[in-house]
Short mmCIF file of C-alpha atoms in Angstrom, two decimals:
data_model
loop_
_atom_site.label_atom_id
_atom_site.label_comp_id
_atom_site.label_asym_id
_atom_site.label_seq_id
_atom_site.Cartn_x
_atom_site.Cartn_y
_atom_site.Cartn_z
CA MET A 176 12.81 5.22 16.55
CA THR A 177 14.26 8.56 17.47
CA PRO A 178 12.60 11.95 16.92
CA ILE A 179 14.83 12.45 13.87
CA GLY A 180 12.85 10.15 11.57
CA HIS A 181 9.45 11.39 12.73
CA SER A 182 10.52 15.03 12.43
CA LEU A 183 11.94 14.57 8.94
CA THR A 184 8.78 12.72 7.86
CA GLY A 185 6.55 15.48 9.23
CA ALA A 186 8.67 18.05 7.41
CA THR A 187 8.45 16.00 4.19
CA ILE A 188 4.65 15.87 4.37
CA ALA A 189 4.58 19.63 5.00
CA VAL A 190 6.87 20.37 2.05
CA LEU A 191 4.59 18.37 -0.23
CA ALA A 192 1.38 19.90 1.17
CA ILE A 193 2.17 23.60 1.37
CA PRO A 194 0.80 25.51 -1.64
CA SER A 195 3.38 27.34 -3.74
CA GLY A 196 1.84 30.73 -2.91
CA ALA A 197 2.23 30.32 0.86
CA THR A 198 4.29 32.90 2.71
CA LYS A 199 7.54 31.84 4.37
CA ARG A 200 5.93 32.44 7.76
CA THR A 201 3.02 30.15 6.93
CA ALA A 202 5.37 27.52 5.49
CA LEU A 203 7.54 27.51 8.63
CA ALA A 204 4.48 27.32 10.89
CA VAL A 205 3.10 24.38 8.90
CA VAL A 206 6.44 22.55 8.96
CA ALA A 207 6.64 23.01 12.74
CA ALA A 208 3.02 21.86 13.22
CA CYS A 209 3.65 18.79 11.04
CA ILE A 210 6.75 17.86 13.02
CA VAL A 211 4.78 18.09 16.26
CA ALA A 212 1.84 16.08 14.82
CA ALA A 213 4.20 13.35 13.59
CA SER A 214 5.62 13.04 17.11
CA ILE A 215 2.38 12.96 19.14
CA PRO A 216 2.52 9.20 19.88
CA ASP A 217 5.90 9.69 21.56
CA PHE A 218 4.76 12.44 23.93
CA PRO A 219 5.72 11.52 27.52
CA VAL A 220 2.18 11.31 28.90
CA ARG A 221 1.37 8.95 31.76
CA GLY A 222 -0.75 6.02 30.58
CA TRP A 223 -0.07 6.82 26.94
CA GLY A 224 1.76 3.51 26.57
CA HIS A 225 4.68 4.68 24.49
CA ASP A 226 7.22 2.40 26.18
CA ARG A 227 5.25 -0.72 25.28
CA TYR A 228 3.92 0.55 21.93
CA PHE A 229 0.26 0.00 22.56
CA VAL A 230 -2.11 2.88 23.48
CA SER A 231 -0.23 5.66 21.71
CA HIS A 232 0.66 3.40 18.80
CA SER A 233 -2.76 1.81 18.33
CA LEU A 234 -4.34 2.22 14.91
CA TRP A 235 -7.67 3.01 16.59
CA VAL A 236 -6.22 5.64 18.93
CA THR A 237 -4.19 7.13 16.08
CA LEU A 238 -7.18 7.36 13.74
CA ALA A 239 -9.44 8.74 16.48
CA GLY A 240 -6.83 11.27 17.62
CA ALA A 241 -6.06 12.39 14.08
CA ALA A 242 -9.80 12.72 13.38
CA VAL A 243 -10.32 14.79 16.55
CA LEU A 244 -7.38 17.04 15.64
CA ALA A 245 -8.60 17.50 12.07
CA THR A 246 -12.18 18.13 13.20
CA ALA A 247 -11.09 20.66 15.84
CA LEU A 248 -9.00 22.59 13.31
CA SER A 249 -11.81 22.48 10.74
CA LEU A 250 -14.31 23.78 13.31
CA ALA A 251 -11.90 26.51 14.39
CA ARG A 252 -11.62 27.55 10.77
CA LEU A 253 -15.40 27.55 10.33
CA LEU A 254 -15.78 29.61 13.50
CA GLY A 255 -13.60 32.38 12.19
CA LEU A 256 -9.92 31.38 12.33
CA ARG A 257 -9.42 31.87 8.60
CA SER A 258 -5.65 31.82 9.06
CA ILE A 259 -5.90 28.02 9.25
CA PRO A 260 -5.51 26.73 5.68
CA LYS A 261 -8.35 24.38 4.71
CA TRP A 262 -5.88 21.62 3.78
CA LEU A 263 -4.00 21.77 7.12
CA PRO A 264 -6.29 19.45 9.17
CA LEU A 265 -5.82 16.60 6.70
CA CYS A 266 -2.08 17.28 6.50
CA LEU A 267 -1.66 17.10 10.30
CA ALA A 268 -3.80 13.96 10.51
CA LEU A 269 -1.56 12.33 7.90
CA CYS A 270 1.53 13.33 9.89
CA TRP A 271 0.12 11.76 13.05
CA CYS A 272 -0.77 8.55 11.17
CA SER A 273 2.73 8.35 9.66
CA HIS A 274 4.13 7.71 13.12
CA ILE A 275 2.87 4.15 13.53
CA VAL A 276 3.92 3.21 10.01
CA LEU A 277 7.48 4.39 10.69
CA ASP A 278 7.71 2.73 14.10
CA ALA A 279 6.57 -0.59 12.63
CA MET A 280 9.54 -0.42 10.22
CA TYR A 281 12.20 -0.68 12.92
CA ALA A 282 14.10 -3.94 13.24
CA GLY A 283 14.80 -5.28 16.70
CA THR A 284 11.43 -4.37 18.23
CA PRO A 285 8.57 -6.70 19.13
CA GLY A 286 6.31 -4.61 16.91
CA LEU A 287 3.37 -2.35 17.62
CA ILE A 288 0.10 -3.47 19.17
CA VAL A 289 -1.83 -1.62 16.47
CA GLY A 290 -5.16 -3.24 17.29
CA TRP A 291 -5.22 -2.16 20.94
CA PRO A 292 -7.63 -2.43 22.80
CA PHE A 293 -9.37 -5.02 20.60
CA ASP A 294 -6.40 -7.11 19.51
CA LYS A 295 -3.06 -7.74 21.23
CA ARG A 296 -1.15 -9.02 18.19
CA ARG A 297 1.87 -7.01 17.11
CA LEU A 298 2.71 -5.57 13.73
CA ALA A 299 6.34 -5.45 12.63
CA LEU A 300 7.47 -4.48 9.13
CA PRO A 301 11.22 -4.37 9.79
CA VAL A 302 13.64 -2.64 7.45
CA TRP A 303 17.03 -4.12 8.29
CA TRP A 304 19.03 -0.88 8.41
CA LEU A 305 16.56 0.91 10.70
CA GLN A 306 17.40 -0.08 14.27
CA THR A 307 16.13 1.26 17.57
CA GLY A 308 18.34 3.22 19.88
CA HIS A 309 19.51 1.80 23.20
CA ARG A 310 18.15 3.91 26.06
CA GLN A 311 20.48 2.31 28.58
CA GLU A 312 23.48 3.58 26.60
CA SER A 313 24.75 7.11 26.26
CA ILE A 314 23.03 9.13 23.56
CA LEU A 315 26.49 9.43 21.98
CA SER A 316 27.26 5.69 22.06
CA PRO A 317 28.41 4.20 18.75
CA HIS A 318 25.15 2.26 18.38
CA ASN A 319 22.93 5.29 19.02
CA LEU A 320 25.00 7.50 16.71
CA ARG A 321 24.62 4.84 14.00
CA VAL A 322 20.83 4.84 14.57
CA PHE A 323 20.73 8.65 14.24
CA LEU A 324 22.85 8.57 11.10
CA MET A 325 20.70 5.91 9.41
CA GLU A 326 17.53 7.86 10.20
CA LEU A 327 19.09 11.05 8.91
CA LEU A 328 20.24 9.36 5.71
CA THR A 329 16.97 7.48 5.13
CA PHE A 330 14.40 10.12 5.99
CA GLY A 331 16.63 13.08 5.09
CA SER A 332 16.95 11.64 1.58
CA VAL A 333 13.17 11.46 1.28
CA LEU A 334 12.91 15.08 2.46
CA ALA A 335 15.59 16.14 -0.04
CA VAL A 336 13.65 14.48 -2.87
CA ALA A 337 10.45 16.22 -1.73
CA ILE A 338 12.22 19.60 -1.65
CA GLY A 339 13.74 18.95 -5.07
CA LEU A 340 10.36 17.96 -6.47
CA ARG A 341 8.75 21.06 -5.01
CA VAL A 342 11.44 23.34 -6.45
CA TRP A 343 11.17 21.67 -9.85
CA ILE A 344 7.37 22.00 -9.89
CA CYS A 345 7.48 25.64 -8.76
CA ARG A 346 10.09 26.51 -11.39
CA SER A 347 8.20 24.74 -14.16
CA ARG A 348 5.07 26.76 -13.33
CA ARG A 349 6.89 30.11 -13.20
CA PRO A 350 6.32 32.18 -16.35
CA ARG A 351 9.41 32.90 -18.41
CA VAL A 352 10.37 36.39 -19.49
CA ASP A 353 9.01 35.82 -23.01
CA GLY A 354 5.62 34.86 -21.55
CA GLN A 355 5.96 31.11 -22.01
CA THR A 356 6.31 28.63 -19.20
CA ASP A 357 9.15 26.17 -18.81
CA GLY A 358 8.37 22.53 -19.23
#
């Protein structure tokens, strides 16, 4: 999977999680944080195992990492960083966890070793139109461009629905001029 799908999924989770009263600055910061959290398993860290889909894509490592992240943010909030919304730790943990679900959906991969280090079996839930890119080819090769386009169409559509849903909900809650609400 390319960063496109993970980024769009992180943005989708952010759009659905941000309260309607949030400032634009807060909303943008949360979207950026969610995009980063959704991409953590792909960080180029030595020993992280991204190329073979095991350490960084293990269910146990993902759950532990997401729990540590959420706990650290919750503690920071308790210790005085009130600018951290109380719902943000759970939101970022969900973004991190979304990564292994998405990567398991890609056809043409051997699957993820989600049980590492306890189990070496692989999990693959392939969706036929989601293919992996070819690293040995140019980023602008026809195959890789097709991969980018399918991710953009698939996950961009989900983001568009989330934005539409958010706009509809916000508009239906807004008081009308005559004092009644729409909806």
